Amino acid sequence: MRSLMSISLFRWRIISQSRFPIPHGWVNISPVPPSTVRKGDDMRFTDILYAKADNIARITINRPEVYNAIRGKTTDEMVVALQDAAEDESMRVVVIAGSGPNAFCSGRDQAEDRSSPEYSGESEADFTDLIRQMPKPVIAMVDGFAIGSGNILAYTCDFTVASTRSTFGQTGPRVGSPAAGFGVGYLATVIGQKKAREMWMLTQRYTGQQAADMGLANSVVPHDQLEAEVLRYCNIIKNNSPVILQLEKITFNENTEYMEKIPSPTTRYAPNYIETDEAEERRLAFIERRP
């Protein structure tokens, strides 16, 4: 059993180390020796909280003042936490959540300075790829808004457990965000072509119950039962064979692997869109709450 787990982890290490270098200045943080990580230890993070207990690793986006919108620094930190969870064989499942009652993740922080060295237009894609390659099940615990990149993050996880006060949706065409490629196409494998196009092209929003009805969420419960429901999933996973779970996850991923090899339409047809006047005007209109 150990040899199979080692093979899977080795495959994950090759992917993560070759494509996702640790940000400058983060020496000796990733991978963090499991013995140094305790519940409540922030590991020098500023945008996330990371805790491990009872064989469960929990990553919490901790920017409630902006509805847990993510920036380059946020995803950099999430990558480090994911790498640690993958390396620690005592961790059997990973939970991703948002801080506070208002949002799981409201998407990319549109107020972030796009000229900043920390800004990375591809960081969300990098991070969601790591979730897919993670050798353990990943659960999105959604309470509040899961919009834009937050929605992609939720449906990329192996399981999505939502509260009844959750809201799912996309905003790309409305705010001038050129989301394209795997993150867009993969949604069709989750909820079907018609609903995926509706969500992406009409930028509509959906309740937690609607998300569950269309297959976007595995289950939906009142917000005061969300923690218990996620723990129920975790306990089932912990009682199952970690080797078989890894093999099943690899199988599911291989079924959609062809999509990862398709070049992003943004790269092919509109590589400089984010620098256009249209993109900037839509971004500013969103920030300033203009129509």
Tab-separated table of C-alpha atoms in Angstrom:
chain	number	residue	atom	x	y	z
A	1	MET	CA	0.000	0.000	0.000
A	2	ARG	CA	2.796	2.395	0.884
A	3	SER	CA	4.460	1.862	-2.474
A	4	LEU	CA	1.290	2.818	-4.355
A	5	MET	CA	0.888	5.944	-2.247
A	6	SER	CA	4.519	6.842	-2.872
A	7	ILE	CA	4.049	6.484	-6.623
A	8	SER	CA	1.020	8.770	-6.548
A	9	LEU	CA	2.778	11.353	-4.381
A	10	PHE	CA	5.858	11.197	-6.590
A	11	ARG	CA	3.676	11.946	-9.623
A	12	TRP	CA	2.171	14.910	-7.758
A	13	ARG	CA	5.587	16.213	-6.704
A	14	ILE	CA	6.841	16.205	-10.295
A	15	ILE	CA	3.849	18.258	-11.419
A	16	SER	CA	3.907	20.718	-8.522
A	17	GLN	CA	7.650	21.324	-8.395
A	18	SER	CA	8.115	21.672	-12.139
A	19	ARG	CA	5.196	24.040	-12.746
A	20	PHE	CA	4.676	25.869	-9.485
A	21	PRO	CA	7.912	27.210	-7.963
A	22	ILE	CA	7.686	28.586	-4.446
A	23	PRO	CA	7.506	32.421	-4.451
A	24	HIS	CA	10.706	34.318	-3.773
A	25	GLY	CA	11.459	34.669	-0.080
A	26	TRP	CA	9.506	31.621	1.050
A	27	VAL	CA	12.533	29.445	1.757
A	28	ASN	CA	11.866	26.488	4.067
A	29	ILE	CA	8.102	26.953	3.999
A	30	SER	CA	7.213	24.313	1.411
A	31	PRO	CA	7.036	21.541	2.071
A	32	VAL	CA	6.658	22.329	5.758
A	33	PRO	CA	7.625	19.404	8.002
A	34	PRO	CA	4.317	17.991	9.296
A	35	SER	CA	5.581	18.173	12.884
A	36	THR	CA	5.801	21.975	12.675
A	37	VAL	CA	2.218	22.475	11.522
A	38	ARG	CA	-0.387	22.693	14.266
A	39	LYS	CA	-3.925	23.948	14.435
A	40	GLY	CA	-3.747	27.709	14.683
A	41	ASP	CA	-0.230	27.935	13.218
A	42	ASP	CA	-0.482	30.431	10.337
A	43	MET	CA	2.866	29.414	8.787
A	44	ARG	CA	3.505	33.108	8.034
A	45	PHE	CA	0.469	33.255	5.784
A	46	THR	CA	-1.457	36.507	5.464
A	47	ASP	CA	-4.272	35.648	3.032
A	48	ILE	CA	-5.207	32.173	4.244
A	49	LEU	CA	-5.527	30.135	7.413
A	50	TYR	CA	-4.150	26.597	7.393
A	51	ALA	CA	-4.852	23.977	10.044
A	52	LYS	CA	-4.482	20.212	10.341
A	53	ALA	CA	-6.317	17.983	12.798
A	54	ASP	CA	-7.854	14.498	12.844
A	55	ASN	CA	-6.349	13.633	9.446
A	56	ILE	CA	-8.065	16.630	7.843
A	57	ALA	CA	-6.193	19.569	6.305
A	58	ARG	CA	-8.219	22.767	6.110
A	59	ILE	CA	-7.379	25.783	3.962
A	60	THR	CA	-9.471	28.889	4.640
A	61	ILE	CA	-9.344	31.937	2.390
A	62	ASN	CA	-9.046	34.710	4.971
A	63	ARG	CA	-9.957	37.976	3.257
A	64	PRO	CA	-13.520	38.523	4.533
A	65	GLU	CA	-13.247	42.300	4.082
A	66	VAL	CA	-13.331	41.716	0.297
A	67	TYR	CA	-15.634	38.684	0.372
A	68	ASN	CA	-12.596	36.401	0.202
A	69	ALA	CA	-11.621	37.645	-3.247
A	70	ILE	CA	-8.305	36.141	-4.271
A	71	ARG	CA	-5.169	37.851	-5.515
A	72	GLY	CA	-1.819	36.487	-6.633
A	73	LYS	CA	-0.565	36.271	-3.051
A	74	THR	CA	-3.646	34.306	-2.017
A	75	THR	CA	-3.147	31.600	-4.587
A	76	ASP	CA	0.597	31.477	-3.907
A	77	GLU	CA	-0.158	30.716	-0.272
A	78	MET	CA	-2.842	28.181	-1.145
A	79	VAL	CA	-0.359	26.334	-3.343
A	80	VAL	CA	2.084	26.084	-0.431
A	81	ALA	CA	-0.634	24.745	1.875
A	82	LEU	CA	-1.778	22.226	-0.733
A	83	GLN	CA	1.773	21.014	-1.223
A	84	ASP	CA	2.125	20.452	2.500
A	85	ALA	CA	-1.192	18.578	2.695
A	86	ALA	CA	-0.142	16.363	-0.202
A	87	GLU	CA	3.220	15.541	1.362
A	88	ASP	CA	1.789	14.756	4.798
A	89	GLU	CA	0.630	11.131	4.592
A	90	SER	CA	-1.352	11.508	7.817
A	91	MET	CA	-3.721	13.885	6.021
A	92	ARG	CA	-6.499	11.938	4.311
A	93	VAL	CA	-8.732	14.730	3.011
A	94	VAL	CA	-8.485	18.470	2.299
A	95	VAL	CA	-11.237	21.013	2.968
A	96	ILE	CA	-11.247	24.462	1.339
A	97	ALA	CA	-13.453	27.126	2.920
A	98	GLY	CA	-13.926	30.872	3.148
A	99	SER	CA	-13.671	33.049	6.237
A	100	GLY	CA	-16.890	34.519	7.587
A	101	PRO	CA	-20.539	33.944	6.671
A	102	ASN	CA	-20.695	36.027	3.503
A	103	ALA	CA	-18.460	34.303	0.994
A	104	PHE	CA	-16.598	31.157	0.099
A	105	CYS	CA	-14.711	33.117	-2.562
A	106	SER	CA	-16.046	36.011	-4.628
A	107	GLY	CA	-13.516	35.557	-7.418
A	108	ARG	CA	-10.513	37.533	-8.508
A	109	ASP	CA	-9.851	40.753	-6.613
A	110	GLN	CA	-10.638	43.268	-9.350
A	111	ALA	CA	-9.073	46.057	-7.282
A	112	GLU	CA	-5.661	44.397	-7.379
A	113	ASP	CA	-3.004	46.384	-9.215
A	114	ARG	CA	-2.477	44.429	-12.427
A	115	SER	CA	0.985	45.948	-12.825
A	116	SER	CA	2.061	44.588	-9.445
A	117	PRO	CA	4.783	41.900	-9.481
A	118	GLU	CA	2.443	39.748	-7.377
A	119	TYR	CA	-0.325	39.852	-9.977
A	120	SER	CA	-0.634	36.650	-11.981
A	121	GLY	CA	-3.381	36.182	-14.525
A	122	GLU	CA	-2.867	32.442	-14.555
A	123	SER	CA	-2.616	31.771	-10.825
A	124	GLU	CA	-6.191	30.497	-10.483
A	125	ALA	CA	-5.662	28.022	-13.323
A	126	ASP	CA	-2.433	26.856	-11.717
A	127	PHE	CA	-4.123	26.331	-8.379
A	128	THR	CA	-7.135	24.456	-9.709
A	129	ASP	CA	-4.781	22.179	-11.623
A	130	LEU	CA	-3.069	21.365	-8.337
A	131	ILE	CA	-6.440	20.441	-6.835
A	132	ARG	CA	-7.038	18.006	-9.665
A	133	GLN	CA	-3.585	16.459	-9.237
A	134	MET	CA	-3.864	16.373	-5.437
A	135	PRO	CA	-3.563	12.688	-4.390
A	136	LYS	CA	-6.363	13.076	-1.841
A	137	PRO	CA	-10.019	14.104	-2.077
A	138	VAL	CA	-10.653	17.846	-1.828
A	139	ILE	CA	-13.945	19.222	-0.512
A	140	ALA	CA	-15.213	22.762	-1.155
A	141	MET	CA	-17.222	23.981	1.844
A	142	VAL	CA	-19.311	26.782	0.345
A	143	ASP	CA	-21.103	29.291	2.554
A	144	GLY	CA	-22.085	32.528	0.849
A	145	PHE	CA	-20.788	33.703	-2.515
A	146	ALA	CA	-18.929	31.365	-4.864
A	147	ILE	CA	-18.558	33.681	-7.830
A	148	GLY	CA	-16.142	33.783	-10.768
A	149	SER	CA	-12.887	32.115	-9.796
A	150	GLY	CA	-14.592	31.096	-6.559
A	151	ASN	CA	-17.161	29.125	-8.515
A	152	ILE	CA	-14.415	27.495	-10.601
A	153	LEU	CA	-12.580	26.609	-7.405
A	154	ALA	CA	-15.739	25.021	-5.978
A	155	TYR	CA	-16.593	22.864	-8.986
A	156	THR	CA	-12.983	21.801	-9.525
A	157	CYS	CA	-12.900	20.207	-6.073
A	158	ASP	CA	-13.880	16.551	-5.840
A	159	PHE	CA	-16.901	17.406	-3.706
A	160	THR	CA	-18.867	20.604	-3.176
A	161	VAL	CA	-20.959	20.929	-0.026
A	162	ALA	CA	-22.990	24.133	0.188
A	163	SER	CA	-25.246	25.988	2.581
A	164	THR	CA	-28.704	27.193	1.625
A	165	ARG	CA	-27.450	30.785	1.726
A	166	SER	CA	-24.811	30.120	-0.925
A	167	THR	CA	-24.786	31.807	-4.319
A	168	PHE	CA	-22.983	30.436	-7.372
A	169	GLY	CA	-22.237	32.128	-10.689
A	170	GLN	CA	-19.822	33.590	-13.229
A	171	THR	CA	-19.072	37.213	-14.077
A	172	GLY	CA	-16.405	37.053	-16.806
A	173	PRO	CA	-18.228	38.702	-19.740
A	174	ARG	CA	-19.655	41.350	-17.423
A	175	VAL	CA	-16.417	42.429	-15.725
A	176	GLY	CA	-14.028	41.967	-18.640
A	177	SER	CA	-12.290	38.917	-17.233
A	178	PRO	CA	-11.028	36.713	-20.101
A	179	ALA	CA	-11.640	33.341	-18.465
A	180	ALA	CA	-11.253	30.575	-21.033
A	181	GLY	CA	-9.767	27.146	-21.486
A	182	PHE	CA	-10.074	24.234	-19.096
A	183	GLY	CA	-11.793	26.136	-16.287
A	184	VAL	CA	-14.648	27.057	-18.632
A	185	GLY	CA	-14.961	23.812	-20.573
A	186	TYR	CA	-14.746	21.567	-17.522
A	187	LEU	CA	-18.018	22.943	-16.160
A	188	ALA	CA	-19.851	21.278	-19.060
A	189	THR	CA	-18.681	17.885	-17.805
A	190	VAL	CA	-20.150	18.734	-14.402
A	191	ILE	CA	-23.573	20.181	-15.290
A	192	GLY	CA	-23.905	19.692	-19.060
A	193	GLN	CA	-23.336	21.938	-22.057
A	194	LYS	CA	-26.555	23.952	-21.940
A	195	LYS	CA	-26.418	24.852	-18.260
A	196	ALA	CA	-22.675	25.558	-18.474
A	197	ARG	CA	-23.188	27.973	-21.368
A	198	GLU	CA	-26.066	29.578	-19.496
A	199	MET	CA	-23.926	30.109	-16.421
A	200	TRP	CA	-20.925	31.468	-18.299
A	201	MET	CA	-22.566	33.507	-21.047
A	202	LEU	CA	-25.584	34.941	-19.216
A	203	THR	CA	-23.702	35.551	-15.936
A	204	GLN	CA	-26.718	34.443	-13.930
A	205	ARG	CA	-26.577	33.505	-10.272
A	206	TYR	CA	-27.911	30.376	-8.613
A	207	THR	CA	-28.891	29.470	-5.072
A	208	GLY	CA	-27.331	26.603	-3.178
A	209	GLN	CA	-30.428	24.490	-3.807
A	210	GLN	CA	-30.350	25.255	-7.535
A	211	ALA	CA	-26.666	24.319	-7.566
A	212	ALA	CA	-27.468	20.963	-5.984
A	213	ASP	CA	-30.368	20.368	-8.377
A	214	MET	CA	-28.142	20.882	-11.435
A	215	GLY	CA	-25.264	18.799	-10.053
A	216	LEU	CA	-22.986	21.727	-9.239
A	217	ALA	CA	-23.079	20.820	-5.534
A	218	ASN	CA	-23.198	17.376	-3.962
A	219	SER	CA	-25.443	18.452	-1.115
A	220	VAL	CA	-26.966	21.584	0.370
A	221	VAL	CA	-27.845	22.090	4.032
A	222	PRO	CA	-28.782	24.990	6.330
A	223	HIS	CA	-25.710	27.047	7.190
A	224	ASP	CA	-25.709	25.911	10.824
A	225	GLN	CA	-25.397	22.298	9.636
A	226	LEU	CA	-22.658	22.898	7.074
A	227	GLU	CA	-19.707	22.019	9.311
A	228	ALA	CA	-21.379	18.779	10.381
A	229	GLU	CA	-22.177	17.832	6.791
A	230	VAL	CA	-18.610	18.424	5.652
A	231	LEU	CA	-17.332	16.408	8.607
A	232	ARG	CA	-19.664	13.578	7.590
A	233	TYR	CA	-18.037	13.522	4.143
A	234	CYS	CA	-14.584	13.625	5.730
A	235	ASN	CA	-15.313	10.700	8.038
A	236	ILE	CA	-16.555	8.558	5.166
A	237	ILE	CA	-13.441	9.375	3.158
A	238	LYS	CA	-11.141	8.633	6.102
A	239	ASN	CA	-12.697	5.181	6.465
A	240	ASN	CA	-12.121	4.315	2.808
A	241	SER	CA	-8.917	3.026	1.226
A	242	PRO	CA	-6.612	5.984	0.415
A	243	VAL	CA	-5.007	3.973	-2.375
A	244	ILE	CA	-8.306	3.192	-4.096
A	245	LEU	CA	-9.446	6.792	-3.682
A	246	GLN	CA	-6.270	8.001	-5.386
A	247	LEU	CA	-6.668	5.534	-8.230
A	248	GLU	CA	-10.282	6.587	-8.734
A	249	LYS	CA	-9.332	10.263	-8.761
A	250	ILE	CA	-6.614	9.603	-11.339
A	251	THR	CA	-9.167	7.737	-13.471
A	252	PHE	CA	-11.650	10.609	-13.346
A	253	ASN	CA	-8.897	13.085	-14.231
A	254	GLU	CA	-7.662	11.019	-17.152
A	255	ASN	CA	-11.190	11.040	-18.559
A	256	THR	CA	-10.932	14.828	-19.015
A	257	GLU	CA	-7.174	15.096	-19.496
A	258	TYR	CA	-7.587	15.883	-23.188
A	259	MET	CA	-9.189	19.188	-22.212
A	260	GLU	CA	-6.050	20.275	-20.371
A	261	LYS	CA	-4.016	19.920	-23.560
A	262	ILE	CA	-6.193	22.282	-25.579
A	263	PRO	CA	-4.530	25.730	-25.772
A	264	SER	CA	-6.563	28.476	-24.141
A	265	PRO	CA	-8.573	30.513	-26.685
A	266	THR	CA	-7.476	33.624	-24.802
A	267	THR	CA	-3.836	32.815	-25.514
A	268	ARG	CA	-4.552	32.052	-29.154
A	269	TYR	CA	-6.985	34.798	-30.088
A	270	ALA	CA	-6.873	37.561	-27.477
A	271	PRO	CA	-3.587	37.399	-25.568
A	272	ASN	CA	-3.633	41.121	-24.807
A	273	TYR	CA	-7.327	41.486	-24.002
A	274	ILE	CA	-6.723	42.312	-20.351
A	275	GLU	CA	-4.785	45.408	-21.465
A	276	THR	CA	-7.551	46.742	-23.720
A	277	ASP	CA	-9.747	49.744	-22.982
A	278	GLU	CA	-12.820	47.499	-22.928
A	279	ALA	CA	-11.373	45.222	-20.262
A	280	GLU	CA	-10.278	48.161	-18.119
A	281	GLU	CA	-13.631	49.939	-18.421
A	282	ARG	CA	-15.566	46.810	-17.426
A	283	ARG	CA	-13.267	46.235	-14.479
A	284	LEU	CA	-13.634	49.823	-13.262
A	285	ALA	CA	-17.404	49.745	-13.760
A	286	PHE	CA	-17.561	46.672	-11.545
A	287	ILE	CA	-15.405	48.256	-8.830
A	288	GLU	CA	-17.377	51.524	-8.948
A	289	ARG	CA	-20.713	49.656	-9.115
A	290	ARG	CA	-21.673	51.301	-12.397
A	291	PRO	CA	-23.947	49.588	-14.954
